[in-house]
Short mmCIF file of C-alpha atoms and ligand atoms in Angstrom, two decimals:
data_model
loop_
_atom_site.label_atom_id
_atom_site.label_comp_id
_atom_site.label_asym_id
_atom_site.label_seq_id
_atom_site.Cartn_x
_atom_site.Cartn_y
_atom_site.Cartn_z
CA MET B 200 -37.57 -5.13 -37.38
CA HIS B 201 -34.14 -6.62 -36.93
CA GLU B 202 -34.66 -7.03 -33.18
CA TYR B 203 -36.15 -10.43 -34.02
CA SER B 204 -32.89 -11.43 -35.76
CA VAL B 205 -30.96 -10.15 -32.77
CA CYS B 206 -33.14 -12.28 -30.47
CA LEU B 207 -32.46 -15.35 -32.59
CA ALA B 208 -28.73 -14.69 -32.33
CA LEU B 209 -29.09 -14.16 -28.59
CA MET B 210 -30.99 -17.45 -28.24
CA GLU B 211 -28.21 -19.35 -30.01
CA GLN B 212 -25.63 -17.79 -27.74
CA VAL B 213 -27.62 -18.47 -24.60
CA GLU B 214 -28.19 -22.10 -25.58
CA ARG B 215 -24.52 -22.59 -26.36
CA VAL B 216 -23.33 -21.15 -23.05
CA ALA B 217 -25.96 -23.15 -21.15
CA ARG B 218 -24.86 -26.32 -22.96
CA GLU B 219 -21.20 -25.65 -22.27
CA HIS B 220 -22.03 -25.44 -18.59
CA GLY B 221 -24.44 -28.36 -18.55
CA ALA B 222 -27.25 -26.13 -17.35
CA GLY B 223 -30.83 -27.28 -17.61
CA ARG B 224 -32.45 -23.90 -17.28
CA VAL B 225 -31.58 -20.25 -17.76
CA GLU B 226 -32.94 -17.99 -15.06
CA ARG B 227 -31.66 -14.56 -15.92
CA ILE B 228 -30.11 -12.94 -18.99
CA VAL B 229 -28.38 -9.59 -18.70
CA LEU B 230 -27.75 -7.56 -21.84
CA LYS B 231 -25.94 -4.29 -22.25
CA ILE B 232 -27.51 -2.18 -24.99
CA GLY B 233 -26.21 1.29 -25.81
CA PRO B 234 -28.40 4.01 -27.36
CA LEU B 235 -26.13 3.95 -30.43
CA SER B 236 -26.15 0.18 -30.90
CA GLY B 237 -28.97 0.28 -33.42
CA VAL B 238 -31.08 -1.97 -31.24
CA GLU B 239 -34.08 -0.80 -29.25
CA ALA B 240 -34.33 -2.48 -25.86
CA PRO B 241 -38.17 -2.35 -25.71
CA LEU B 242 -38.41 -4.04 -29.12
CA LEU B 243 -36.00 -6.73 -27.94
CA GLN B 244 -38.18 -7.27 -24.88
CA HIS B 245 -41.21 -7.67 -27.16
CA ALA B 246 -39.55 -10.09 -29.55
CA TRP B 247 -37.84 -12.20 -26.91
CA PRO B 248 -40.83 -14.31 -25.67
CA LEU B 249 -41.56 -15.40 -29.26
CA VAL B 250 -38.02 -16.68 -29.62
CA ALA B 251 -37.66 -18.11 -26.12
CA ALA B 252 -40.94 -20.04 -26.04
CA GLY B 253 -40.34 -23.75 -25.57
CA THR B 254 -36.61 -23.37 -24.91
CA LEU B 255 -34.56 -23.73 -21.76
CA ALA B 256 -34.74 -19.94 -21.44
CA ALA B 257 -38.51 -19.72 -21.71
CA ASP B 258 -38.90 -18.44 -18.15
CA ALA B 259 -35.70 -16.44 -17.98
CA GLU B 260 -35.84 -12.84 -16.91
CA LEU B 261 -34.39 -10.64 -19.66
CA VAL B 262 -32.67 -7.58 -18.24
CA THR B 263 -31.42 -4.84 -20.54
CA GLU B 264 -29.00 -2.33 -19.05
CA THR B 265 -28.21 0.90 -20.83
CA ALA B 266 -24.85 2.54 -20.92
CA PRO B 267 -24.66 6.33 -21.28
CA VAL B 268 -23.30 7.86 -24.46
CA VAL B 269 -19.83 9.11 -23.55
CA VAL B 270 -17.33 10.68 -25.95
CA ARG B 271 -13.65 11.48 -25.59
CA CYS B 272 -12.44 14.55 -27.43
CA THR B 273 -9.46 14.01 -29.75
CA GLN B 274 -8.66 17.74 -29.51
CA CYS B 275 -8.80 18.62 -25.80
CA GLY B 276 -8.93 15.13 -24.30
CA ALA B 277 -12.03 15.75 -22.19
CA GLU B 278 -14.60 13.02 -21.62
CA SER B 279 -18.24 14.03 -21.54
CA GLU B 280 -21.74 12.65 -21.86
CA ALA B 281 -23.51 13.41 -25.09
CA ALA B 282 -26.84 12.94 -26.87
CA PRO B 283 -26.88 10.11 -29.43
CA ASN B 284 -27.19 12.54 -32.34
CA ARG B 285 -24.95 15.27 -30.95
CA LEU B 286 -21.61 13.69 -30.16
CA LEU B 287 -19.76 16.95 -29.56
CA CYS B 288 -17.16 17.54 -26.88
CA GLY B 289 -18.85 18.92 -23.76
CA GLN B 290 -15.71 20.88 -22.93
CA CYS B 291 -14.56 22.57 -26.14
CA GLY B 292 -17.46 21.78 -28.49
CA ASP B 293 -15.31 20.11 -31.14
CA PHE B 294 -16.93 17.39 -33.27
CA ARG B 295 -13.80 15.28 -33.55
CA THR B 296 -14.60 12.89 -30.74
CA ARG B 297 -14.45 9.13 -30.26
CA LEU B 298 -17.18 7.13 -28.64
CA VAL B 299 -16.12 5.69 -25.30
CA SER B 300 -19.45 4.07 -24.47
CA GLY B 301 -22.95 3.97 -25.86
CA ASP B 302 -22.84 1.59 -28.83
CA GLU B 303 -22.50 -1.69 -26.99
CA MET B 304 -24.72 -4.64 -27.81
CA LEU B 305 -23.51 -7.32 -25.43
CA LEU B 306 -24.66 -10.46 -23.75
CA ALA B 307 -23.16 -9.53 -20.39
CA SER B 308 -24.04 -12.46 -18.18
CA LEU B 309 -26.33 -15.40 -17.56
CA GLU B 310 -27.68 -17.03 -14.46
CA LEU B 311 -28.00 -20.76 -14.92
CA ALA B 312 -29.69 -23.45 -12.89
CA ARG B 313 -28.67 -27.07 -12.31
CA ILE B 314 -25.02 -27.11 -13.22
CA ASP B 315 -23.40 -30.36 -14.22
CA GLU B 316 -20.28 -30.61 -12.05
CA VAL B 317 -18.07 -32.34 -14.61
CA LYS B 318 -18.57 -29.88 -17.41
CA ALA B 319 -18.36 -26.87 -15.14
CA SER B 320 -15.01 -27.92 -13.78
CA CYS B 321 -13.27 -27.93 -17.17
CA VAL B 322 -14.18 -24.38 -18.06
CA MET Y 2 -14.91 -22.12 -51.67
CA CYS Y 3 -14.74 -22.27 -47.86
CA ASP Y 4 -12.56 -25.27 -47.17
CA THR Y 5 -9.33 -23.32 -47.12
CA CYS Y 6 -10.14 -20.61 -44.62
CA GLY Y 7 -9.92 -22.81 -41.54
CA CYS Y 8 -13.06 -21.20 -40.21
CA ASN Y 9 -14.75 -24.53 -39.54
CA ILE Y 10 -11.89 -25.77 -37.43
CA THR Y 11 -11.89 -22.83 -35.07
CA SER Y 12 -15.60 -22.23 -34.66
CA GLY Y 13 -16.15 -25.32 -32.52
CA ASN Y 14 -13.30 -24.37 -30.22
CA ARG Y 15 -13.89 -20.69 -30.02
CA HIS Y 16 -15.50 -20.76 -26.61
CA LEU Y 17 -12.21 -21.93 -25.14
CA LEU Y 18 -10.69 -18.57 -26.06
CA ARG Y 19 -13.53 -16.51 -24.74
CA PRO Y 20 -13.25 -14.57 -21.54
CA GLY Y 21 -16.84 -15.69 -21.03
CA GLY Y 22 -17.71 -19.01 -19.59
CA ARG Y 23 -16.29 -17.87 -16.32
CA LEU Y 24 -18.30 -19.36 -13.53
CA GLU Y 25 -19.17 -17.74 -10.30
CA ARG Y 26 -20.82 -20.45 -8.31
CA SER Y 27 -23.37 -19.84 -5.62
CA GLY Y 28 -24.36 -22.49 -3.13
CA ASP Y 29 -27.76 -23.48 -4.43
CA GLY Y 30 -26.82 -25.04 -7.75
CA ARG Y 31 -27.22 -21.71 -9.52
CA ALA Y 32 -24.36 -20.09 -11.32
CA ALA Y 33 -23.73 -16.68 -12.75
CA VAL Y 34 -21.74 -16.83 -15.94
CA SER Y 35 -20.15 -13.71 -17.28
CA VAL Y 36 -20.17 -13.92 -21.08
CA LEU Y 37 -19.40 -10.48 -22.49
CA GLN Y 38 -19.92 -11.40 -26.09
CA GLY Y 39 -21.35 -9.18 -28.77
CA LEU Y 40 -24.92 -10.19 -29.52
CA LEU Y 41 -24.10 -10.44 -33.18
CA SER Y 42 -20.78 -12.19 -32.76
CA GLU Y 43 -21.95 -15.10 -34.90
CA ASN Y 44 -22.73 -12.67 -37.70
CA ASP Y 45 -19.47 -10.82 -37.13
CA HIS Y 46 -17.58 -14.07 -37.36
CA GLN Y 47 -19.24 -14.91 -40.68
CA ALA Y 48 -18.51 -11.37 -41.86
CA GLY Y 49 -14.83 -11.87 -41.13
CA HIS Y 50 -14.97 -15.04 -43.18
CA ASN Y 51 -16.57 -13.14 -46.09
CA ARG Y 52 -13.88 -10.49 -45.80
CA SER Y 53 -11.24 -13.20 -46.15
CA HIS Y 54 -12.90 -14.33 -49.38
CA PHE Y 55 -12.82 -10.77 -50.71
CA ASP Y 56 -9.20 -10.25 -49.73
CA ALA Y 57 -8.12 -13.62 -51.13
CA HIS Y 58 -9.48 -12.46 -54.48
CA GLY Y 59 -8.21 -8.91 -54.16
CA VAL Y 60 -11.74 -7.52 -54.43
CA LEU Y 61 -12.88 -4.26 -52.85
CA ALA Y 62 -16.29 -4.84 -51.21
CA VAL Y 63 -18.53 -1.82 -50.79
CA ASN Y 64 -21.84 -1.82 -48.92
CA LEU Y 65 -24.45 0.71 -50.11
CA MET Y 66 -27.14 1.71 -47.64
CA SER Y 67 -30.00 4.22 -47.78
CA SER Y 68 -33.72 4.59 -47.34
CA PRO Y 69 -35.83 2.95 -50.08
CA GLY Y 70 -35.56 4.78 -53.38
CA ALA Y 71 -32.68 7.10 -52.52
CA GLY Y 72 -30.99 6.00 -55.73
CA LYS Y 73 -28.63 3.12 -54.92
CA THR Y 74 -29.36 1.14 -58.07
CA ARG Y 75 -29.35 4.26 -60.23
CA LEU Y 76 -25.94 5.18 -58.81
CA LEU Y 77 -24.64 1.70 -59.60
CA GLU Y 78 -25.95 1.94 -63.16
CA ALA Y 79 -24.16 5.25 -63.64
CA THR Y 80 -21.00 3.87 -62.05
CA ILE Y 81 -20.96 0.80 -64.25
CA GLY Y 82 -21.46 3.05 -67.26
CA ALA Y 83 -18.49 5.21 -66.28
CA LEU Y 84 -16.05 2.57 -65.04
CA GLY Y 85 -17.03 -0.48 -67.09
CA GLY Y 86 -13.90 -0.23 -69.22
CA GLU Y 87 -11.64 0.30 -66.23
CA PHE Y 88 -12.73 -2.18 -63.55
CA ALA Y 89 -14.40 -5.56 -63.42
CA MET Y 90 -17.44 -5.19 -61.18
CA ALA Y 91 -20.26 -7.33 -59.82
CA VAL Y 92 -23.26 -6.56 -57.65
CA VAL Y 93 -25.06 -8.37 -54.86
CA GLU Y 94 -28.60 -7.01 -54.63
CA GLY Y 95 -30.62 -7.23 -51.45
CA ASP Y 96 -34.34 -6.72 -51.83
CA LEU Y 97 -37.43 -7.77 -49.94
CA GLU Y 98 -39.11 -9.26 -52.99
CA THR Y 99 -38.23 -8.62 -56.61
CA GLU Y 100 -35.39 -9.34 -59.03
CA ASN Y 101 -35.88 -5.87 -60.53
CA ASP Y 102 -32.65 -4.30 -59.34
CA ALA Y 103 -30.52 -7.28 -60.39
CA GLU Y 104 -32.11 -7.15 -63.83
CA ARG Y 105 -31.36 -3.44 -64.12
CA ILE Y 106 -27.69 -4.20 -63.37
CA ARG Y 107 -27.53 -7.17 -65.76
CA ALA Y 108 -28.88 -4.96 -68.52
CA HIS Y 109 -25.53 -3.13 -68.28
CA GLY Y 110 -23.62 -6.37 -68.86
CA VAL Y 111 -22.52 -6.78 -65.22
CA GLU Y 112 -23.12 -9.89 -63.17
CA ALA Y 113 -25.68 -9.46 -60.39
CA VAL Y 114 -26.89 -11.88 -57.75
CA GLN Y 115 -30.23 -11.15 -56.16
CA ILE Y 116 -30.85 -12.00 -52.54
CA ALA Y 117 -34.57 -11.98 -51.84
CA THR Y 118 -34.65 -11.33 -48.11
CA GLY Y 119 -38.37 -12.03 -47.76
CA SER Y 120 -39.43 -10.25 -44.61
CA ALA Y 121 -35.91 -9.47 -43.39
CA CYS Y 122 -35.29 -5.76 -43.47
CA HIS Y 123 -31.51 -6.04 -43.83
CA LEU Y 124 -28.79 -8.24 -45.26
CA ASP Y 125 -26.68 -10.28 -42.88
CA ALA Y 126 -23.31 -11.91 -43.34
CA HIS Y 127 -24.77 -15.37 -43.93
CA MET Y 128 -27.02 -14.17 -46.74
CA VAL Y 129 -24.08 -12.48 -48.42
CA HIS Y 130 -21.98 -15.61 -48.02
CA ASP Y 131 -24.68 -17.67 -49.73
CA ALA Y 132 -24.67 -15.15 -52.57
CA LEU Y 133 -20.89 -15.45 -52.88
CA HIS Y 134 -21.31 -19.09 -53.73
CA ARG Y 135 -23.33 -18.01 -56.77
CA LEU Y 136 -20.69 -15.55 -57.90
CA ASP Y 137 -17.16 -15.92 -59.24
CA LEU Y 138 -14.93 -13.37 -57.50
CA THR Y 139 -11.95 -14.22 -59.70
CA GLY Y 140 -10.69 -11.21 -61.57
CA LEU Y 141 -13.13 -8.78 -59.95
CA ASP Y 142 -11.99 -5.35 -58.81
CA ILE Y 143 -15.13 -4.18 -57.02
CA LEU Y 144 -18.07 -5.99 -55.49
CA PHE Y 145 -20.98 -3.70 -54.68
CA ILE Y 146 -23.48 -4.90 -52.13
CA GLU Y 147 -26.75 -3.00 -52.40
CA ASN Y 148 -28.41 -3.42 -49.02
CA VAL Y 149 -32.15 -3.42 -48.42
CA GLY Y 150 -33.58 0.09 -48.54
CA ASN Y 151 -33.83 0.92 -44.82
CA LEU Y 152 -32.11 3.56 -42.71
CA VAL Y 153 -32.20 1.52 -39.49
CA CYS Y 154 -31.48 -2.18 -39.57
CA PRO Y 155 -28.65 -2.64 -42.12
CA ALA Y 156 -26.31 -0.52 -39.98
CA SER Y 157 -26.14 -3.23 -37.32
CA PHE Y 158 -24.93 -6.08 -39.50
CA ASP Y 159 -21.35 -6.39 -40.69
CA LEU Y 160 -21.31 -8.17 -44.05
CA GLY Y 161 -17.55 -8.38 -44.53
CA GLN Y 162 -17.41 -5.22 -46.61
CA HIS Y 163 -14.38 -2.93 -46.56
CA ARG Y 164 -16.34 0.30 -46.80
CA ASN Y 165 -19.83 1.57 -45.99
CA ILE Y 166 -21.55 4.18 -48.09
CA THR Y 167 -24.77 5.86 -47.01
CA LEU Y 168 -26.86 7.75 -49.55
CA LEU Y 169 -29.03 10.68 -48.56
CA SER Y 170 -31.29 11.87 -51.38
CA VAL Y 171 -32.50 15.45 -51.54
CA PRO Y 172 -36.24 14.63 -51.28
CA GLU Y 173 -35.67 12.97 -47.88
CA GLY Y 174 -34.76 16.20 -46.12
CA ASP Y 175 -31.50 17.54 -44.76
CA ASP Y 176 -31.94 16.41 -41.14
CA LYS Y 177 -31.76 12.66 -41.79
CA PRO Y 178 -28.34 12.21 -40.11
CA ALA Y 179 -29.76 13.63 -36.87
CA LYS Y 180 -32.74 11.27 -37.07
CA TYR Y 181 -30.77 8.14 -37.97
CA PRO Y 182 -27.44 8.57 -36.13
CA VAL Y 183 -26.56 4.87 -36.10
CA MET Y 184 -26.78 4.62 -39.88
CA PHE Y 185 -24.94 7.82 -40.70
CA ARG Y 186 -22.24 7.17 -38.13
CA ALA Y 187 -21.53 3.88 -39.93
CA ALA Y 188 -20.74 5.62 -43.22
CA ASP Y 189 -17.18 5.93 -44.49
CA LEU Y 190 -18.61 8.12 -47.24
CA VAL Y 191 -21.93 9.94 -47.41
CA LEU Y 192 -23.38 10.65 -50.83
CA LEU Y 193 -25.89 13.45 -51.17
CA THR Y 194 -27.85 12.25 -54.21
CA LYS Y 195 -30.47 13.64 -56.61
CA THR Y 196 -28.90 17.09 -56.44
CA ASP Y 197 -30.68 17.88 -59.73
CA LEU Y 198 -33.78 18.28 -57.52
CA LEU Y 199 -32.25 20.99 -55.31
CA PRO Y 200 -33.82 23.81 -57.35
CA TYR Y 201 -37.28 22.37 -56.68
CA LEU Y 202 -36.83 21.37 -53.04
CA THR Y 203 -35.62 24.75 -51.91
CA ASP Y 204 -35.74 24.10 -48.17
CA PHE Y 205 -33.06 21.40 -48.46
CA ASP Y 206 -29.83 22.93 -47.21
CA PRO Y 207 -26.73 20.84 -48.06
CA GLY Y 208 -24.78 22.77 -45.41
CA ARG Y 209 -27.27 21.70 -42.77
CA ALA Y 210 -27.03 18.07 -43.92
CA GLU Y 211 -23.28 18.27 -43.46
CA ARG Y 212 -23.60 19.90 -40.03
CA CYS Y 213 -25.93 17.10 -38.90
CA LEU Y 214 -23.34 14.59 -40.08
CA ARG Y 215 -20.46 16.32 -38.24
CA GLU Y 216 -22.52 16.38 -35.04
CA LEU Y 217 -22.30 12.60 -35.14
CA ALA Y 218 -18.53 12.97 -34.77
CA SER Y 219 -18.12 11.79 -38.35
CA GLU Y 220 -15.17 13.04 -40.36
CA SER Y 221 -16.28 11.05 -43.41
CA PRO Y 222 -16.39 12.94 -46.70
CA LEU Y 223 -19.77 14.08 -48.00
CA LEU Y 224 -20.06 14.25 -51.78
CA ALA Y 225 -23.00 15.72 -53.68
CA LEU Y 226 -24.01 14.18 -56.98
CA SER Y 227 -26.79 13.36 -59.38
CA PRO Y 228 -26.56 10.07 -61.24
CA ALA Y 229 -29.45 11.34 -63.39
CA THR Y 230 -27.50 14.27 -64.85
CA GLY Y 231 -23.95 13.09 -64.18
CA GLU Y 232 -23.29 16.17 -62.06
CA GLY Y 233 -20.73 15.48 -59.31
CA LEU Y 234 -20.05 11.95 -60.48
CA ASP Y 235 -16.31 12.61 -60.90
CA GLY Y 236 -15.69 12.99 -57.17
CA TRP Y 237 -17.38 9.68 -56.47
CA LEU Y 238 -15.44 7.91 -59.21
CA ALA Y 239 -12.19 9.35 -57.85
CA TRP Y 240 -13.07 8.09 -54.36
CA LEU Y 241 -13.71 4.62 -55.80
CA ARG Y 242 -10.43 4.60 -57.74
CA ASP Y 243 -8.54 5.56 -54.58
CA GLU Y 244 -10.27 2.80 -52.64
CA VAL Y 245 -9.50 0.18 -55.29
CA ALA Y 246 -5.84 1.24 -55.24
CA ALA Y 247 -5.79 1.16 -51.42
CA GLN Y 248 -7.34 -2.31 -51.40
CA ARG Y 249 -4.73 -3.59 -53.88
CA GLU Y 250 -1.98 -2.22 -51.69
CA ARG Y 251 -3.45 -3.81 -48.57
CA VAL Y 252 -3.85 -7.16 -50.29
CA ALA Y 253 -0.23 -7.03 -51.47
CA GLN Y 254 0.83 -6.51 -47.87
CA GLY Y 255 -1.51 -9.13 -46.46
CA LEU Y 256 -3.65 -6.51 -44.71
CA SER Y 257 -7.37 -5.91 -44.65
CA ALA Y 258 -9.73 -3.08 -43.76
CA ARG Y 259 -13.10 -2.74 -42.21
CA PRO Y 260 -15.50 0.16 -42.11
CA ASP Y 261 -14.30 2.75 -39.66
CA ILE Y 262 -16.76 2.11 -36.88
CA GLN Y 263 -17.46 -1.58 -37.33
CA PRO Y 264 -16.74 -3.53 -34.18
CA GLU Y 265 -13.72 -5.73 -33.89
CA GLY Y 266 -16.00 -8.66 -33.12
CA ALA Y 267 -14.58 -11.53 -31.12
CA ALA Y 268 -11.07 -10.08 -31.11
CA LEU Y 269 -12.29 -7.01 -29.28
CA HIS Y 270 -13.99 -9.03 -26.59
CA LEU Y 271 -10.84 -11.00 -25.93
CA ARG Y 272 -9.24 -7.77 -24.80
CA GLU Y 273 -11.94 -7.02 -22.29
CA PRO Y 274 -11.17 -7.45 -18.63
CA ARG Y 275 -12.21 -10.74 -17.15
CA GLY Y 276 -14.28 -11.40 -14.13
CA SER Y 277 -16.70 -8.62 -13.38
CA ALA Y 278 -20.15 -9.03 -14.79
CA LEU Y 279 -20.33 -5.60 -16.35
CA PRO Y 280 -16.94 -4.07 -17.06
CA ALA Y 281 -16.59 -0.52 -18.25
CA ALA Y 282 -14.91 -1.64 -21.46
CA PRO Y 283 -16.73 -0.82 -24.68
CA GLY Y 284 -18.57 -3.65 -26.34
CA ARG Y 285 -19.72 -3.32 -29.88
CA GLY Y 286 -17.72 -0.51 -31.43
CA GLY Y 287 -16.45 2.06 -28.98
CA ALA Y 288 -13.02 3.53 -28.69
CA ALA Y 289 -11.12 0.28 -29.03
CA ALA Y 290 -13.00 -0.69 -32.15
CA THR Y 291 -12.29 2.51 -34.00
CA ALA Y 292 -8.64 1.57 -34.10
CA GLY Y 293 -9.69 -1.15 -36.53
CA GLY Y 294 -9.65 1.06 -39.64
CA ASP Y 295 -6.88 0.64 -42.16
N1 GTP L 160 -34.19 13.13 -60.39
C1 GTP L 160 -33.43 12.10 -60.02
N2 GTP L 160 -33.99 10.89 -59.83
C2 GTP L 160 -33.20 9.87 -59.44
C3 GTP L 160 -31.82 10.04 -59.22
N3 GTP L 160 -31.30 8.86 -58.82
C4 GTP L 160 -32.34 7.98 -58.79
N4 GTP L 160 -33.48 8.59 -59.17
C5 GTP L 160 -34.81 7.98 -59.30
O1 GTP L 160 -35.27 7.59 -58.00
C6 GTP L 160 -36.01 6.38 -58.10
C7 GTP L 160 -35.40 5.34 -57.18
O2 GTP L 160 -34.08 5.05 -57.62
P1 GTP L 160 -33.39 3.66 -57.35
O3 GTP L 160 -32.03 3.71 -57.93
O4 GTP L 160 -34.28 2.55 -57.77
O5 GTP L 160 -33.34 3.70 -55.76
P2 GTP L 160 -32.85 2.53 -54.76
O6 GTP L 160 -32.20 3.22 -53.62
O7 GTP L 160 -32.05 1.54 -55.51
O8 GTP L 160 -34.24 1.91 -54.31
P3 GTP L 160 -34.48 0.54 -53.51
O9 GTP L 160 -33.53 -0.46 -54.02
O10 GTP L 160 -35.89 0.21 -53.80
O11 GTP L 160 -34.26 0.90 -52.06
C8 GTP L 160 -35.97 5.97 -59.57
O12 GTP L 160 -37.12 6.42 -60.20
C9 GTP L 160 -34.75 6.69 -60.07
O13 GTP L 160 -34.78 6.94 -61.45
C10 GTP L 160 -31.26 11.33 -59.44
O14 GTP L 160 -30.06 11.60 -59.27
N5 GTP L 160 -32.11 12.33 -59.81
MG1 MG L 161 -32.29 -0.54 -55.60
ZN1 ZN L 162 -35.77 -3.96 -39.13
ZN1 ZN L 163 -12.74 18.94 -26.56
ZN1 ZN L 164 -16.95 -19.24 -47.33
#
């Protein structure tokens, strides 16, 4: 599954941010994963320890938050929640909608420990 | 090949532009850093670099995705047969193991580079970039990228292509778009293939396949064809001709295109509000990203 690749990419990002801030340890990682991102949060959670072992994020808590699938109708303008495979307007039923939320795959935030003052101040 | 794109110069400095890296300090030596970067931003960055290569050479790059055996290679063989005199084409083949598909393409006198992905169930932008170094883009009109047969993973990785095509073959059943919404939503064109089998697989309803696609809010065209009999091939060839012409026009104007729902990558995240840990702005894809079509 590609969740392993995604974890590797996440690890690189986490290490880079931690380095930029002179952090010695990562304590918490918050992701935002939408149902239409193509990534399954439980599979990420499974793959993560394999990737994090032996790194500065080995003991970090990995939190995955889900955003609801929300569409905006290009015909009537209404915004409504939808099922991932039924992205119809909840108001008028039209299929010509745009996704407002639900496909995000973001590293939202990190909690770092032991910040190096010098590096942190030039961010 | 890569020394002119300036990509190396910016990558080391990119974090300075990011909204991330914002520190919210708490008293005990801990700090919360809001990052707000796409998880695949490294891949997306490489994909943008690939896209620059394609545009610099005026090549239209098309990514073909489907479940294993839906007929991607067979479609390419038929396409090469029909357009060989008209366009210069090359193929990048992604496969878990064999060189079989590349050899099938080479048998038609077209250059093919095989990427053996090993255990990886999808191509990513770095693999495609490596393949580009084994391929001369000069003079090419179309580069086809045949992704690994898989209806899940390839949809998440931008390769630098201009257009995504998803194949749905008749034996797979007409409800596949409802079962694999991420993949079918990514398609700029859906090809219903192996239509010569419709008389035998009588419960396959092409109308239902199209309804499932529309329920994903997709306005992409759906074309039915059979590379085996040649039935319906004309519509596909016309679509390709239009896309080649559109790509030439874009290149002449210094513009590019990306698949309709591909995320804007780093550029998108720069537009996101700063500060709050979890803003309401869309991340990967979303409303802002859809403006990124041509
Ligand atoms: N009847 C019929 N068979 C087809 C058609 N297109 C492809 N096939 C057959 O389906 C099988 C798989 O076709 P391929 O072109 O290898 O499929 P693919 O999507 O490239 O497969 P992978 O690369 O392994 O994912 C082959 O035996 C093809 O000859 C078609 O239009 N009609
Ligand atoms: Mg093939
Ligand atoms: Zn996978
Ligand atoms: Zn509506
Ligand atoms: Zn390059």
